[in-house]
Amino acid sequence: MSILSSIGRVATRYAQNRARHRSERELLALPIELRKDIGWPEIVIDAQNGPRICRAP
């Protein structure tokens, strides 16, 4: 395992996390009625971590 491959994996994970958080922020900006209409899961407001999308099992 080289250092460059490790850096590449970290960069990939970072990009994926940024994209996920960006999507969550965009969904939180939508009105609740629209979120329900498109079938997105419930959004839970956690005081410690902020709003997050609740993924049902």
mmCIF file of C-alpha atoms in Angstrom:
data_model
loop_
_atom_site.group_PDB
_atom_site.id
_atom_site.type_symbol
_atom_site.label_atom_id
_atom_site.label_comp_id
_atom_site.label_asym_id
_atom_site.label_seq_id
_atom_site.Cartn_x
_atom_site.Cartn_y
_atom_site.Cartn_z
ATOM 1 C CA MET A 1 0.000 0.000 0.000
ATOM 2 C CA SER A 2 1.565 3.240 -1.060
ATOM 3 C CA ILE A 3 1.046 6.647 0.426
ATOM 4 C CA LEU A 4 -0.517 7.891 -2.810
ATOM 5 C CA SER A 5 -3.171 5.171 -2.776
ATOM 6 C CA SER A 6 -3.969 6.002 0.857
ATOM 7 C CA ILE A 7 -4.307 9.682 0.005
ATOM 8 C CA GLY A 8 -6.518 8.761 -2.946
ATOM 9 C CA ARG A 9 -8.855 6.739 -0.726
ATOM 10 C CA VAL A 10 -9.081 9.565 1.800
ATOM 11 C CA ALA A 11 -9.817 12.072 -0.971
ATOM 12 C CA THR A 12 -12.518 9.797 -2.411
ATOM 13 C CA ARG A 13 -14.211 9.368 0.976
ATOM 14 C CA TYR A 14 -14.034 13.122 1.562
ATOM 15 C CA ALA A 15 -15.664 13.839 -1.812
ATOM 16 C CA GLN A 16 -18.417 11.281 -1.131
ATOM 17 C CA ASN A 17 -19.141 12.751 2.303
ATOM 18 C CA ARG A 18 -19.258 16.292 0.897
ATOM 19 C CA ALA A 19 -21.713 15.207 -1.793
ATOM 20 C CA ARG A 20 -23.914 13.457 0.785
ATOM 21 C CA HIS A 21 -23.967 16.473 3.090
ATOM 22 C CA ARG A 22 -24.685 18.801 0.175
ATOM 23 C CA SER A 23 -27.655 16.619 -0.830
ATOM 24 C CA GLU A 24 -28.959 16.594 2.733
ATOM 25 C CA ARG A 25 -28.767 20.389 2.932
ATOM 26 C CA GLU A 26 -30.667 20.702 -0.343
ATOM 27 C CA LEU A 27 -33.373 18.315 0.897
ATOM 28 C CA LEU A 28 -33.672 20.202 4.167
ATOM 29 C CA ALA A 29 -34.279 23.377 2.198
ATOM 30 C CA LEU A 30 -37.360 21.865 0.530
ATOM 31 C CA PRO A 31 -40.790 22.320 2.111
ATOM 32 C CA ILE A 32 -41.883 19.319 4.182
ATOM 33 C CA GLU A 33 -44.880 18.670 1.902
ATOM 34 C CA LEU A 34 -42.608 18.371 -1.120
ATOM 35 C CA ARG A 35 -40.224 16.040 0.723
ATOM 36 C CA LYS A 36 -43.157 13.784 1.581
ATOM 37 C CA ASP A 37 -44.409 13.869 -2.021
ATOM 38 C CA ILE A 38 -41.089 12.715 -3.453
ATOM 39 C CA GLY A 39 -40.820 9.975 -0.841
ATOM 40 C CA TRP A 40 -37.752 11.056 1.106
ATOM 41 C CA PRO A 41 -37.408 9.633 4.604
ATOM 42 C CA GLU A 42 -38.188 11.516 7.758
ATOM 43 C CA ILE A 43 -35.729 14.224 8.755
ATOM 44 C CA VAL A 44 -34.707 14.101 12.395
ATOM 45 C CA ILE A 45 -33.398 17.182 14.183
ATOM 46 C CA ASP A 46 -30.628 16.112 16.553
ATOM 47 C CA ALA A 47 -29.470 18.844 18.941
ATOM 48 C CA GLN A 48 -25.902 17.582 18.963
ATOM 49 C CA ASN A 49 -25.372 16.767 15.256
ATOM 50 C CA GLY A 50 -27.949 18.981 13.580
ATOM 51 C CA PRO A 51 -30.589 17.850 11.093
ATOM 52 C CA ARG A 52 -30.044 14.476 9.442
ATOM 53 C CA ILE A 53 -32.057 12.229 7.174
ATOM 54 C CA CYS A 54 -33.358 9.217 9.075
ATOM 55 C CA ARG A 55 -32.777 6.051 7.089
ATOM 56 C CA ALA A 56 -35.390 3.453 7.989
ATOM 57 C CA PRO A 57 -34.137 -0.143 8.275
#
